[in-house]
XYZ file of C-alpha atoms in Angstrom:
577
model
C -36.896 -13.760 24.389
C -37.627 -10.056 22.920
C -34.662 -8.766 20.780
C -32.341 -6.634 22.468
C -30.707 -3.387 21.518
C -27.188 -2.763 23.145
C -26.601 0.890 23.538
C -23.307 1.791 24.752
C -21.688 5.366 25.315
C -18.082 6.174 26.331
C -18.906 8.545 29.093
C -21.798 8.584 31.817
C -22.842 12.313 30.822
C -23.454 11.093 27.227
C -25.500 8.272 28.720
C -27.734 10.342 31.372
C -30.240 11.891 28.889
C -31.148 8.135 27.744
C -31.753 6.988 30.976
C -33.982 9.860 31.984
C -35.945 9.615 28.430
C -36.642 6.044 28.545
C -37.284 5.477 32.559
C -34.697 2.372 32.567
C -34.301 0.053 35.428
C -30.807 -0.685 37.038
C -29.597 -4.206 36.111
C -26.066 -4.457 37.697
C -23.814 -2.049 35.914
C -26.267 -1.598 33.001
C -29.637 -0.226 32.746
C -32.651 -2.070 31.057
C -35.446 -0.647 29.039
C -38.243 -3.296 28.271
C -41.274 -3.082 25.834
C -43.548 -5.637 24.521
C -41.791 -6.211 21.520
C -38.152 -5.140 22.213
C -35.608 -4.462 25.056
C -32.591 -1.778 25.258
C -29.737 -2.282 27.454
C -27.963 0.948 28.211
C -24.170 0.889 29.404
C -21.521 3.445 30.047
C -17.756 2.620 29.713
C -17.134 5.533 32.241
C -14.242 7.187 30.041
C -12.055 4.067 30.219
C -11.144 4.359 26.388
C -11.480 1.947 23.409
C -9.666 -1.025 24.622
C -11.576 -1.559 27.511
C -15.130 -0.672 25.593
C -13.993 -3.693 23.272
C -13.463 -6.414 26.384
C -16.815 -4.720 27.593
C -18.752 -5.548 24.495
C -17.573 -9.123 24.538
C -18.748 -9.458 27.930
C -22.114 -7.863 27.106
C -22.566 -9.854 23.678
C -21.942 -13.178 25.514
C -24.497 -12.393 27.992
C -27.044 -10.738 26.016
C -26.862 -11.618 22.601
C -27.896 -8.198 21.055
C -29.524 -7.968 17.892
C -27.626 -4.583 17.174
C -25.372 -2.378 19.114
C -25.935 1.299 19.179
C -23.521 4.005 20.188
C -24.499 7.473 20.876
C -21.762 10.618 21.809
C -20.238 13.595 21.176
C -17.715 14.288 18.113
C -15.755 17.076 17.152
C -16.245 18.438 13.427
C -13.684 19.737 10.826
C -16.379 20.903 8.649
C -17.180 24.464 9.193
C -21.001 24.079 8.302
C -21.806 21.476 10.813
C -23.059 23.387 13.559
C -22.737 22.357 17.027
C -25.710 20.553 18.461
C -26.558 18.876 15.037
C -27.019 15.154 15.235
C -25.721 12.561 12.345
C -25.289 9.017 12.125
C -21.826 7.559 10.963
C -21.876 6.244 7.505
C -18.248 4.574 8.088
C -15.051 5.561 9.785
C -11.341 5.003 10.015
C -8.461 5.565 12.597
C -5.936 8.332 11.705
C -3.419 10.283 13.021
C -4.516 13.602 11.567
C -1.509 15.426 13.018
C 0.834 12.974 11.239
C -1.508 12.817 8.146
C -1.271 8.767 8.478
C -4.297 6.143 8.232
C -3.549 3.735 11.249
C -6.550 1.583 10.308
C -8.614 1.286 7.178
C -12.142 2.235 6.514
C -14.935 0.458 7.710
C -18.633 0.917 6.478
C -21.224 1.046 9.243
C -23.951 -0.942 7.589
C -26.592 1.056 9.706
C -27.143 4.537 8.822
C -29.587 7.263 8.202
C -30.205 9.751 5.310
C -28.115 12.524 7.086
C -24.735 10.783 7.767
C -21.069 11.570 7.842
C -17.629 9.788 7.931
C -16.054 9.491 11.065
C -12.184 9.498 11.971
C -11.439 8.161 15.248
C -8.037 9.513 16.729
C -5.394 7.793 18.740
C -5.284 10.796 21.231
C -6.894 14.215 21.218
C -5.619 16.279 18.238
C -7.255 19.720 18.556
C -7.001 21.917 15.468
C -8.586 22.821 11.955
C -6.965 19.895 9.911
C -8.725 20.654 6.768
C -6.861 18.126 4.956
C -8.390 15.341 6.847
C -11.640 16.298 5.392
C -10.808 13.810 2.770
C -11.167 10.912 4.948
C -14.102 12.274 6.920
C -15.508 15.176 8.848
C -16.380 13.992 12.366
C -13.779 13.120 15.024
C -13.883 11.118 18.096
C -11.785 8.828 20.324
C -14.121 5.499 20.122
C -16.184 5.142 17.270
C -13.872 3.079 15.363
C -13.233 0.642 17.910
C -17.160 -0.080 17.900
C -17.044 -0.348 13.829
C -13.847 -2.710 14.143
C -15.765 -5.051 16.993
C -18.845 -5.266 14.896
C -17.390 -6.203 11.504
C -15.259 -8.876 13.504
C -18.469 -10.133 15.373
C -20.865 -9.702 12.522
C -23.250 -7.565 14.681
C -24.931 -4.611 12.897
C -23.826 -1.340 14.415
C -25.272 2.237 14.383
C -23.390 5.155 15.685
C -24.869 8.503 16.237
C -22.640 11.786 16.885
C -23.593 15.004 18.017
C -21.418 17.750 16.947
C -19.987 19.480 20.093
C -17.404 21.725 18.820
C -14.940 22.715 15.908
C -12.371 20.155 17.332
C -10.917 22.747 19.757
C -8.581 22.265 22.393
C -10.228 22.375 25.835
C -8.635 21.992 29.097
C -11.572 20.507 30.646
C -14.443 18.844 28.721
C -17.800 20.530 28.836
C -20.872 18.742 28.068
C -23.421 20.306 25.811
C -27.429 19.615 26.315
C -27.282 15.953 25.208
C -31.169 15.665 24.979
C -31.373 16.205 21.097
C -29.078 13.104 20.716
C -31.240 10.769 22.871
C -34.504 12.352 20.972
C -33.130 11.380 17.584
C -32.588 7.581 18.899
C -36.114 7.831 20.255
C -37.417 8.993 17.327
C -35.573 6.245 14.984
C -36.786 3.582 17.083
C -39.945 3.611 14.908
C -37.587 2.519 12.198
C -35.263 0.332 13.896
C -37.884 -1.766 15.959
C -39.763 -3.375 13.124
C -36.393 -4.476 11.465
C -34.732 -5.855 14.805
C -37.706 -8.080 15.597
C -37.519 -10.011 12.070
C -33.677 -10.926 11.298
C -34.916 -11.388 7.504
C -35.969 -7.784 7.565
C -32.834 -6.814 9.281
C -30.956 -8.798 6.586
C -32.659 -7.164 3.723
C -31.838 -3.667 5.446
C -28.134 -4.365 5.702
C -27.951 -6.334 1.990
C -29.963 -3.641 0.385
C -27.928 -0.548 1.804
C -31.167 1.209 2.664
C -31.284 3.915 5.114
C -33.414 3.899 8.576
C -35.622 5.863 6.988
C -36.625 3.188 4.414
C -36.858 0.271 6.781
C -40.556 -0.278 5.901
C -39.003 -1.612 2.627
C -36.645 -4.020 4.373
C -39.831 -5.048 6.253
C -41.858 -5.743 3.044
C -39.039 -7.614 1.545
C -38.670 -9.879 4.687
C -42.144 -10.365 4.526
C -42.264 -11.934 0.966
C -39.048 -13.990 1.902
C -40.867 -15.581 4.971
C -44.177 -16.184 2.726
C -42.246 -17.634 -0.108
C -39.909 -20.015 2.240
C -36.704 -18.648 0.561
C -33.492 -20.023 1.412
C -30.339 -17.986 2.572
C -28.897 -18.314 -0.917
C -32.378 -17.612 -2.620
C -32.712 -14.359 -0.287
C -29.418 -13.020 -1.372
C -30.028 -13.750 -5.028
C -33.208 -11.639 -4.794
C -31.566 -8.870 -3.006
C -29.056 -8.715 -5.926
C -31.978 -8.577 -8.405
C -33.746 -5.935 -6.263
C -30.439 -3.671 -6.646
C -30.675 -4.262 -10.398
C -34.146 -2.818 -10.801
C -34.100 -0.200 -8.269
C -31.730 2.525 -8.729
C -30.190 3.431 -5.526
C -30.746 7.125 -4.759
C -27.123 8.530 -3.510
C -27.665 10.660 -0.242
C -28.232 14.079 -0.726
C -26.124 16.671 0.641
C -27.211 20.192 1.209
C -24.028 21.921 0.977
C -21.333 22.103 -2.097
C -18.726 19.724 -2.102
C -15.422 21.162 -1.014
C -12.857 21.104 -3.642
C -9.323 20.220 -2.609
C -5.770 20.107 -4.538
C -3.571 17.966 -3.100
C 0.285 17.998 -4.542
C 3.283 16.275 -3.472
C 5.931 18.356 -2.200
C 8.676 19.063 -4.603
C 6.863 19.028 -8.063
C 7.835 21.133 -10.807
C 5.081 23.443 -12.364
C 3.194 24.089 -8.981
C 2.483 27.411 -10.016
C 0.783 26.111 -12.994
C -1.366 23.584 -11.340
C -2.647 26.286 -8.655
C -3.725 28.320 -11.696
C -5.391 25.626 -13.475
C -7.207 24.448 -10.429
C -7.736 27.693 -9.141
C -11.072 27.039 -7.160
C -9.580 24.244 -5.291
C -8.038 24.514 -1.848
C -4.280 23.594 -2.336
C -2.531 21.330 0.344
C 1.008 20.184 -0.192
C 1.617 16.671 1.137
C 4.346 14.182 1.413
C 2.837 11.170 -0.546
C -0.372 11.174 -2.198
C -1.166 7.443 -1.385
C -1.671 8.696 2.245
C -4.915 9.984 1.160
C -5.747 8.094 -1.847
C -5.700 4.678 -0.193
C -9.010 5.733 1.608
C -12.274 5.427 -0.015
C -13.085 8.854 -0.988
C -15.536 11.070 1.089
C -18.787 11.820 -0.729
C -18.754 15.389 0.650
C -15.218 16.257 -0.736
C -13.937 16.570 -4.400
C -10.361 15.819 -4.366
C -7.547 15.736 -7.149
C -3.855 14.702 -6.572
C -0.988 15.832 -8.430
C 1.980 13.194 -7.630
C 5.052 11.410 -8.707
C 4.407 7.904 -9.740
C 6.334 5.004 -7.921
C 6.508 1.517 -8.893
C 5.015 0.100 -12.049
C 4.812 2.566 -14.857
C 3.771 0.221 -17.795
C 1.826 -2.884 -17.850
C 1.638 -5.640 -20.614
C -2.013 -5.954 -21.871
C -3.791 -9.158 -22.305
C -3.412 -11.402 -25.348
C -6.768 -10.277 -27.003
C -6.199 -6.616 -26.768
C -5.628 -4.377 -29.582
C -4.646 -4.866 -33.113
C -2.800 -8.218 -33.760
C 0.916 -8.359 -34.297
C 1.669 -5.574 -31.930
C 2.688 -5.802 -28.464
C 0.207 -3.668 -26.335
C 0.939 -2.154 -22.873
C -0.613 0.272 -20.531
C 1.209 3.677 -20.048
C 0.200 4.535 -16.375
C 0.187 8.478 -16.367
C -2.916 8.851 -14.130
C -6.010 7.209 -12.300
C -9.520 7.863 -12.529
C -11.619 10.447 -14.747
C -13.907 13.239 -13.763
C -16.383 12.029 -16.306
C -18.983 9.658 -15.033
C -19.843 6.831 -17.358
C -22.192 4.261 -15.796
C -20.134 1.270 -17.110
C -16.755 2.461 -16.162
C -14.333 -0.275 -14.797
C -12.397 2.208 -12.572
C -15.539 2.348 -10.382
C -14.680 -0.814 -8.922
C -10.582 -0.791 -9.658
C -9.576 1.713 -6.803
C -10.560 2.701 -3.505
C -10.782 6.076 -4.059
C -12.372 7.540 -7.201
C -10.431 11.025 -7.219
C -8.475 12.083 -10.017
C -4.541 11.592 -10.085
C -2.293 13.148 -12.612
C 1.391 11.807 -12.669
C 4.050 14.030 -13.380
C 7.114 11.752 -13.957
C 6.796 11.363 -17.693
C 10.472 11.276 -18.102
C 10.709 8.211 -16.252
C 7.756 6.771 -17.988
C 9.448 7.313 -21.532
C 12.621 5.527 -20.247
C 10.527 2.586 -19.109
C 8.804 2.435 -22.671
C 12.172 2.853 -24.271
C 13.803 0.085 -22.110
C 10.742 -2.180 -23.142
C 11.130 -1.278 -26.650
C 14.784 -3.170 -26.830
C 13.568 -6.140 -25.536
C 10.786 -6.681 -28.410
C 10.822 -7.402 -31.983
C 7.429 -6.517 -32.563
C 6.245 -2.959 -32.685
C 4.959 -1.659 -29.239
C 1.811 0.324 -28.566
C 1.670 2.264 -25.261
C -1.907 2.842 -24.416
C -2.735 6.063 -22.580
C -6.102 6.227 -21.090
C -6.732 2.694 -19.520
C -6.716 3.849 -15.967
C -7.755 7.399 -16.540
C -9.054 9.681 -19.647
C -5.996 10.072 -21.810
C -6.757 13.729 -22.900
C -9.160 15.449 -20.325
C -6.303 17.361 -18.721
C -3.876 17.751 -21.716
C -4.337 21.354 -21.860
C -2.577 21.536 -18.465
C -0.035 18.546 -18.967
C 0.667 19.018 -22.724
C 1.506 15.117 -22.429
C 0.287 14.573 -26.233
C 2.656 16.959 -27.507
C 5.663 16.209 -25.410
C 5.268 12.401 -26.090
C 4.981 13.149 -29.833
C 8.604 14.360 -29.676
C 9.524 12.162 -27.033
C 8.928 8.852 -29.003
C 10.783 10.106 -32.102
C 14.254 8.472 -31.486
C 12.411 4.990 -30.966
C 11.230 3.473 -34.103
C 9.268 0.761 -32.773
C 7.361 2.726 -30.179
C 3.794 3.907 -30.920
C 1.353 5.467 -28.574
C -2.461 6.115 -28.403
C -4.017 8.599 -26.114
C -7.570 7.375 -25.616
C -10.247 9.976 -24.668
C -13.827 11.247 -24.719
C -12.567 14.856 -24.365
C -12.867 17.547 -26.772
C -10.968 20.336 -25.180
C -7.959 19.888 -27.467
C -7.749 22.943 -29.434
C -4.345 23.713 -28.084
C -3.140 20.790 -30.263
C -3.677 22.910 -33.282
C -0.201 24.016 -33.482
C 1.264 21.292 -31.863
C 3.650 18.977 -33.590
C 2.279 15.650 -34.604
C 3.965 12.623 -34.836
C 2.874 9.616 -37.221
C 3.379 7.344 -34.560
C 1.279 8.814 -31.873
C -2.585 8.651 -32.371
C -5.700 10.065 -30.545
C -8.249 7.429 -30.179
C -11.841 8.683 -29.378
C -14.397 6.456 -27.800
C -17.527 6.633 -29.468
C -21.002 5.642 -28.604
C -24.654 6.499 -30.223
C -25.889 9.887 -28.712
C -28.689 7.999 -27.040
C -26.209 5.797 -25.273
C -24.087 8.981 -24.341
C -27.468 10.617 -23.051
C -28.129 7.556 -20.721
C -24.724 6.002 -19.737
C -21.798 8.623 -20.233
C -22.735 11.455 -17.988
C -20.475 14.600 -17.855
C -19.051 13.734 -21.392
C -19.195 15.452 -24.492
C -21.719 14.859 -27.414
C -21.024 12.460 -30.071
C -20.971 15.270 -32.839
C -18.537 17.054 -30.854
C -16.072 14.152 -30.473
C -16.162 13.744 -34.375
C -15.518 17.318 -34.936
C -12.764 17.307 -32.599
C -11.231 14.218 -34.619
C -11.536 15.886 -37.848
C -9.776 18.967 -36.551
C -6.657 16.639 -35.059
C -6.786 14.531 -38.139
C -6.499 17.786 -40.347
C -3.490 19.015 -38.050
C -1.596 15.600 -38.895
C -2.569 13.436 -36.038
C -3.344 9.840 -36.614
C -6.823 8.984 -35.250
C -8.536 6.080 -33.831
C -12.047 5.243 -33.056
C -13.470 2.804 -30.434
C -17.024 1.681 -30.101
C -16.228 -0.027 -26.580
C -18.376 -0.844 -24.932
C -21.520 -1.590 -26.801
C -24.424 -1.599 -24.422
C -27.192 -3.797 -25.912
C -30.371 -3.866 -23.979
C -32.945 -4.098 -26.971
C -33.078 -3.902 -30.741
C -32.928 -0.131 -30.989
C -29.421 -0.126 -29.362
C -28.126 -2.315 -31.680
C -29.430 -0.661 -34.735
C -28.037 2.797 -33.448
C -24.516 1.228 -33.040
C -24.896 0.115 -36.667
C -25.844 3.449 -37.803
C -22.895 4.897 -36.193
C -20.465 2.167 -37.553
C -22.153 3.268 -41.168
C -21.440 7.000 -40.493
C -17.520 6.198 -39.636
C -17.284 3.970 -42.404
C -18.749 6.322 -45.039
C -16.725 9.469 -43.611
C -13.455 7.739 -42.601
C -12.603 4.875 -44.933
C -11.061 7.048 -47.466
C -9.257 9.396 -44.766
C -7.912 6.342 -42.925
C -7.437 5.453 -39.356
C -4.851 4.092 -37.326
C -7.251 1.717 -35.618
C -10.732 1.236 -35.079
C -12.460 -1.355 -32.548
C -15.509 -2.642 -31.021
C -16.284 -4.692 -27.897
C -19.359 -5.553 -25.958
C -19.978 -4.675 -22.435
C -18.024 -6.955 -19.980
C -16.431 -6.237 -16.680
C -15.067 -8.391 -13.547
C -16.884 -9.240 -10.453
C -15.538 -6.256 -8.269
C -16.769 -3.606 -11.014
C -19.901 -5.363 -11.271
C -20.709 -5.370 -7.823
C -19.693 -1.834 -7.292
C -21.540 -0.411 -10.255
C -24.728 -2.719 -9.151
C -24.409 -1.323 -5.490
C -23.772 2.389 -6.189
C -26.924 3.744 -8.299
C -25.638 2.363 -11.766
C -27.412 -0.801 -11.749
C -29.419 -0.312 -14.732
C -26.504 -0.348 -17.027
C -26.032 -4.132 -16.345
C -28.910 -5.497 -17.650
C -28.431 -8.681 -19.551
C -25.030 -9.351 -18.175
C -24.557 -12.800 -17.258
C -21.409 -14.575 -15.337
C -19.277 -16.191 -17.787
C -15.817 -17.553 -17.608
C -14.663 -14.897 -14.797
C -16.321 -11.951 -16.660
C -20.107 -10.542 -16.477
C -20.797 -10.236 -20.051
C -23.837 -10.630 -22.686
C -24.432 -14.139 -23.827
C -22.547 -15.676 -26.605
C -25.544 -15.350 -29.043
C -26.077 -11.560 -28.589
C -22.111 -10.788 -28.671
C -22.145 -12.721 -32.036
C -24.832 -11.030 -33.481
C -23.238 -7.482 -32.569
C -20.109 -8.607 -34.369
C -21.951 -9.794 -37.422
C -23.903 -6.513 -37.758
C -21.569 -3.617 -36.177
C -18.414 -5.516 -36.934
C -19.039 -6.330 -40.448
C -19.566 -2.783 -41.227
C -16.584 -1.503 -39.773
C -14.476 -4.538 -41.115
C -15.941 -3.448 -44.645
C -14.753 -0.158 -44.115
C -11.318 -0.408 -42.163
C -9.961 -3.882 -43.137
C -7.297 -4.958 -41.060
C -7.493 -1.641 -39.006
C -10.300 -3.205 -37.317
C -10.234 -5.424 -34.589
C -12.712 -7.086 -31.954
C -11.621 -6.092 -28.128
C -11.316 -8.588 -25.381
C -13.554 -11.499 -26.961
């Protein structure tokens, strides 16, 4: 039996252009189009709503066993640049009450999508209006798309959604249908990409596993052919898909427009005018709770930043092998994420959303640090910069100078602000405290150019370290992670270690560390699947981590660590190994 595409619409008028274009035959309540190599079954839900659509999908699935499900229909757009009549595929969606500013059901990826795609918000009922805040979730709005996404995910059936922009999410007493023919024409054109993969389950599997857009289905067909020729089992096929992701950098979907820049501030925050001024290029929204927006994967068409009050955990004890021996080490949580773009950053797979968050309740954070110090006999070192960059926004927050003074009464409390930022000139006249250090993350310039996008050059970081040291701030350096893909990489880290030894051994540092690249599975998978796979070369799965083999790690410690130990003695440590 030829493979079948199940094509559903919510309304009959959305379906009619397809019936006219494909010259179908009526088959009960459905309409069938047959070719020599595939079939399409068309069906309209006649406006009965999402729940009824779910029941119908189960009935049709049991009867027809479709290879994929396709939906075509209208959607409003919250984005002013999306002109009515424009057709997009849906890259994923969620269900949200945009009037109440609440996500009701979580984001689901569509799997099948084209190069020109948008995120979808399915509403519980019509909610006309601009609702620009909701652009952080998605730009298209409808009433049925999420039902198809959730059904497809549960039943493991690939789904493809087409949406044509009808209006600006306007209020209309009566639905008026624009010319729907462009929507049908796009689907007919895309059949040249779809037909080859639905005829071969392995090619369809490859298309989904490699996250290829429809326009690159020929690559999936080629992969499927090789899988069959080599008689690869399911496990071997998926191992190969992973290896292909490692060697082929995924191209991010290009968007013709500039990203919209939003600033979300929780209501009732002090210094609101300072935040507005510092982020003057962003459209400002006041919200009740940042998690209403941050809990959703970030929309690639939007650049968002959050100013919020941190609830719950403010400090977190670190692992046994972290930091200088003899100390108790804690993360101080004063922010999430970072505006820089380091290929290896574990934060890429840590949060669902990659937008920076700045937490303002530092009084409560200091109190938590003080309480913990009363429980410990050892000195405590609180690390600012584990879940964000510790210094990149300090010209605004002034956290470094504030905590320099705040920790003064607590003799066992030490702080380190770890950063790659160099915009710290405001600290020239700030009071330095001997128990608060600035820790610079360093790498050879060739590694910075390759793996640390949007970060300052090595020499600028070293210049800023010299200035701060002159102003009385203790300085730390961290060569972490070492990214070692060939001998010249290792040589470049050795050279950097010698530069630090020769210049800073006499000056003295608070601490200096090194550690080779390692990460947990979630971070590894996210980095592999989102355009950064090249940095993962050489990593193997080992004791719950992806890291280099023991021989290479030991060689790095023998060569780079030896230089650092020679220059800095007990102030040097190896991180997390």
